[in-house]
């Protein structure tokens, strides 16, 4: 299912800008629409009017650097093109004494939140977030922004994944034109490059969503022996063996410790019976150790990575046996899942 189109709303977030300068009135209906072309240089399809085939008022095909594929361009048209091209182009605009420019990220007010209202971090979800691509105006009451939308992961097909952080956004090439008077303020958004030991604070994006193909990019950095993506809100542990230096997911370290504890104290993880049928389409008789492993020790053992003040690890993992009324706890050395050396 495609994300819903972000429509203009009747809001009262009056900016003043120079250039351009608005008159403080509420936003008006946006008269523009954007049409995507299959490739750069493509011509739009003619539309039939009263039995005749014609191309309505438009600009020639335009291009914009694609937010999804680096080095490529996205081709589009704006209708009515003559009206858009007749307006003066600006590099910046001002909202409530705050100046914004092309390529800035902004909050778009779509819930009638009053200007000047005191907001906390949880209120970020009450706004849409966009990156400004172009600013045009014809007079103080007609100031428009062409934008790329950013989405929260749960707004996209497939929803939020385990690796998506709490403050993570996904940038798209979904382009739209909005009234500048819907801008509620600047959004502090950064592009996370997934560098080693880079701590993320505030809003960020690393993944892209292609609005035309409805595809989410998968070119993220893979970590750990599981080759999975990384949630920056969760702990990553680096192997202290210089010849290895692998980054490991805390979940994988804990699961490995729980598996070893189960085998040592209870026995081998049972395989699936030969006559069982699985919805995954596996043939009867295929072992399913991995499928059972993540749940078989629930209610029996727990594991927690020991840390100093919630930051640096001590190289120890705390195992708790919860099978008895009085749980038993002990410490074990953490081992690298790749080289099996002790993690210090």
Short mmCIF file of N, CA and C in Angstrom, two decimals, residues 4-15 25-33 107-112 128 141-147 149 174-184:
data_model
loop_
_atom_site.label_atom_id
_atom_site.label_comp_id
_atom_site.label_asym_id
_atom_site.label_seq_id
_atom_site.Cartn_x
_atom_site.Cartn_y
_atom_site.Cartn_z
N UNK A 4 -0.06 7.66 1.83
CA UNK A 4 -1.06 8.60 1.36
C UNK A 4 -0.42 9.91 0.93
N UNK A 5 -1.01 10.56 -0.06
CA UNK A 5 -0.51 11.84 -0.53
C UNK A 5 -0.69 12.88 0.56
N UNK A 6 0.31 13.70 0.73
CA UNK A 6 0.25 14.70 1.80
C UNK A 6 -0.41 15.95 1.27
N UNK A 7 -1.68 16.08 1.56
CA UNK A 7 -2.46 17.17 1.01
C UNK A 7 -2.30 18.45 1.80
N UNK A 8 -2.52 19.55 1.11
CA UNK A 8 -2.50 20.87 1.76
C UNK A 8 -3.65 20.96 2.75
N UNK A 9 -3.41 21.54 3.91
CA UNK A 9 -4.46 21.68 4.92
C UNK A 9 -4.74 23.14 5.19
N UNK A 10 -5.94 23.45 5.64
CA UNK A 10 -6.32 24.80 6.02
C UNK A 10 -5.75 25.10 7.40
N UNK A 11 -4.60 25.74 7.43
CA UNK A 11 -3.90 25.98 8.67
C UNK A 11 -3.65 27.46 8.87
N UNK A 12 -3.34 27.84 10.10
CA UNK A 12 -3.02 29.23 10.39
C UNK A 12 -1.63 29.30 11.00
N UNK A 13 -0.62 29.24 10.16
CA UNK A 13 0.76 29.36 10.60
C UNK A 13 1.41 30.47 9.79
N UNK A 14 1.00 31.73 10.02
CA UNK A 14 1.39 32.81 9.11
C UNK A 14 2.86 33.19 9.23
N UNK A 15 3.64 33.01 8.15
CA UNK A 15 5.01 33.48 8.18
C UNK A 15 5.11 34.88 7.59
N UNK A 25 -1.60 36.26 5.86
CA UNK A 25 -2.88 35.58 5.74
C UNK A 25 -2.69 34.08 5.82
N UNK A 26 -3.79 33.35 6.07
CA UNK A 26 -3.72 31.90 6.13
C UNK A 26 -3.41 31.32 4.77
N UNK A 27 -2.96 30.06 4.72
CA UNK A 27 -2.59 29.43 3.46
C UNK A 27 -3.78 29.28 2.54
N UNK A 28 -3.50 29.29 1.26
CA UNK A 28 -4.56 29.15 0.27
C UNK A 28 -4.40 27.81 -0.44
N UNK A 29 -5.40 27.43 -1.20
CA UNK A 29 -5.35 26.17 -1.92
C UNK A 29 -4.21 26.20 -2.94
N UNK A 30 -3.39 25.15 -2.93
CA UNK A 30 -2.26 25.08 -3.86
C UNK A 30 -2.77 24.65 -5.23
N UNK A 31 -2.55 25.44 -6.27
CA UNK A 31 -3.11 25.13 -7.58
C UNK A 31 -2.23 24.25 -8.44
N UNK A 32 -1.10 23.75 -7.89
CA UNK A 32 -0.13 23.03 -8.70
C UNK A 32 -0.16 21.53 -8.42
N UNK A 33 0.15 20.77 -9.45
CA UNK A 33 0.32 19.32 -9.30
C UNK A 33 1.61 18.92 -10.01
N UNK A 107 9.47 21.61 9.28
CA UNK A 107 8.24 20.98 9.76
C UNK A 107 7.06 21.61 9.02
N UNK A 108 6.14 20.78 8.55
CA UNK A 108 4.92 21.25 7.90
C UNK A 108 3.74 21.00 8.84
N UNK A 109 3.05 22.08 9.17
CA UNK A 109 1.93 22.03 10.11
C UNK A 109 0.66 21.55 9.39
N UNK A 110 0.15 20.42 9.81
CA UNK A 110 -1.08 19.91 9.18
C UNK A 110 -2.14 19.52 10.20
N UNK A 111 -1.95 19.93 11.46
CA UNK A 111 -2.92 19.59 12.50
C UNK A 111 -3.45 20.82 13.23
N UNK A 112 -3.37 21.99 12.60
CA UNK A 112 -3.85 23.22 13.21
C UNK A 112 -3.22 23.51 14.56
N UNK A 128 4.52 17.01 9.55
CA UNK A 128 5.19 16.36 8.45
C UNK A 128 6.55 17.03 8.30
N UNK A 141 0.72 36.90 -1.01
CA UNK A 141 -0.21 35.84 -0.62
C UNK A 141 0.02 34.55 -1.39
N UNK A 142 0.98 34.53 -2.27
CA UNK A 142 1.24 33.34 -3.08
C UNK A 142 2.73 33.01 -3.05
N UNK A 143 3.12 32.29 -1.99
CA UNK A 143 4.51 31.85 -1.80
C UNK A 143 4.48 30.33 -1.68
N UNK A 144 5.20 29.66 -2.56
CA UNK A 144 5.11 28.19 -2.63
C UNK A 144 6.49 27.55 -2.53
N UNK A 145 6.49 26.33 -1.99
CA UNK A 145 7.71 25.55 -1.84
C UNK A 145 7.54 24.21 -2.57
N UNK A 146 8.52 23.87 -3.37
CA UNK A 146 8.56 22.52 -3.93
C UNK A 146 9.44 21.69 -3.00
N UNK A 147 8.95 20.55 -2.55
CA UNK A 147 9.63 19.79 -1.50
C UNK A 147 9.71 18.31 -1.85
N UNK A 149 9.32 14.82 0.42
CA UNK A 149 8.81 14.42 1.72
C UNK A 149 9.73 13.41 2.39
N UNK A 174 9.29 11.57 -3.26
CA UNK A 174 7.90 12.01 -3.38
C UNK A 174 7.89 13.53 -3.33
N UNK A 175 7.63 14.14 -4.46
CA UNK A 175 7.72 15.59 -4.61
C UNK A 175 6.33 16.20 -4.59
N UNK A 176 6.22 17.36 -3.95
CA UNK A 176 4.94 18.06 -3.90
C UNK A 176 5.19 19.55 -3.72
N UNK A 177 4.18 20.36 -4.00
CA UNK A 177 4.27 21.81 -3.82
C UNK A 177 3.32 22.20 -2.69
N UNK A 178 3.84 22.94 -1.71
CA UNK A 178 3.05 23.34 -0.55
C UNK A 178 3.11 24.85 -0.37
N UNK A 179 2.14 25.37 0.35
CA UNK A 179 2.11 26.79 0.69
C UNK A 179 3.15 27.06 1.77
N UNK A 180 3.95 28.10 1.60
CA UNK A 180 4.98 28.43 2.59
C UNK A 180 4.40 28.74 3.96
N UNK A 181 3.12 29.13 3.99
CA UNK A 181 2.50 29.48 5.27
C UNK A 181 2.21 28.25 6.13
N UNK A 182 2.43 27.05 5.60
CA UNK A 182 2.24 25.85 6.42
C UNK A 182 3.53 25.45 7.15
N UNK A 183 4.63 26.17 6.89
CA UNK A 183 5.89 25.86 7.57
C UNK A 183 5.79 26.26 9.04
N UNK A 184 6.08 25.32 9.93
CA UNK A 184 5.99 25.58 11.37
C UNK A 184 7.34 25.85 12.01
#
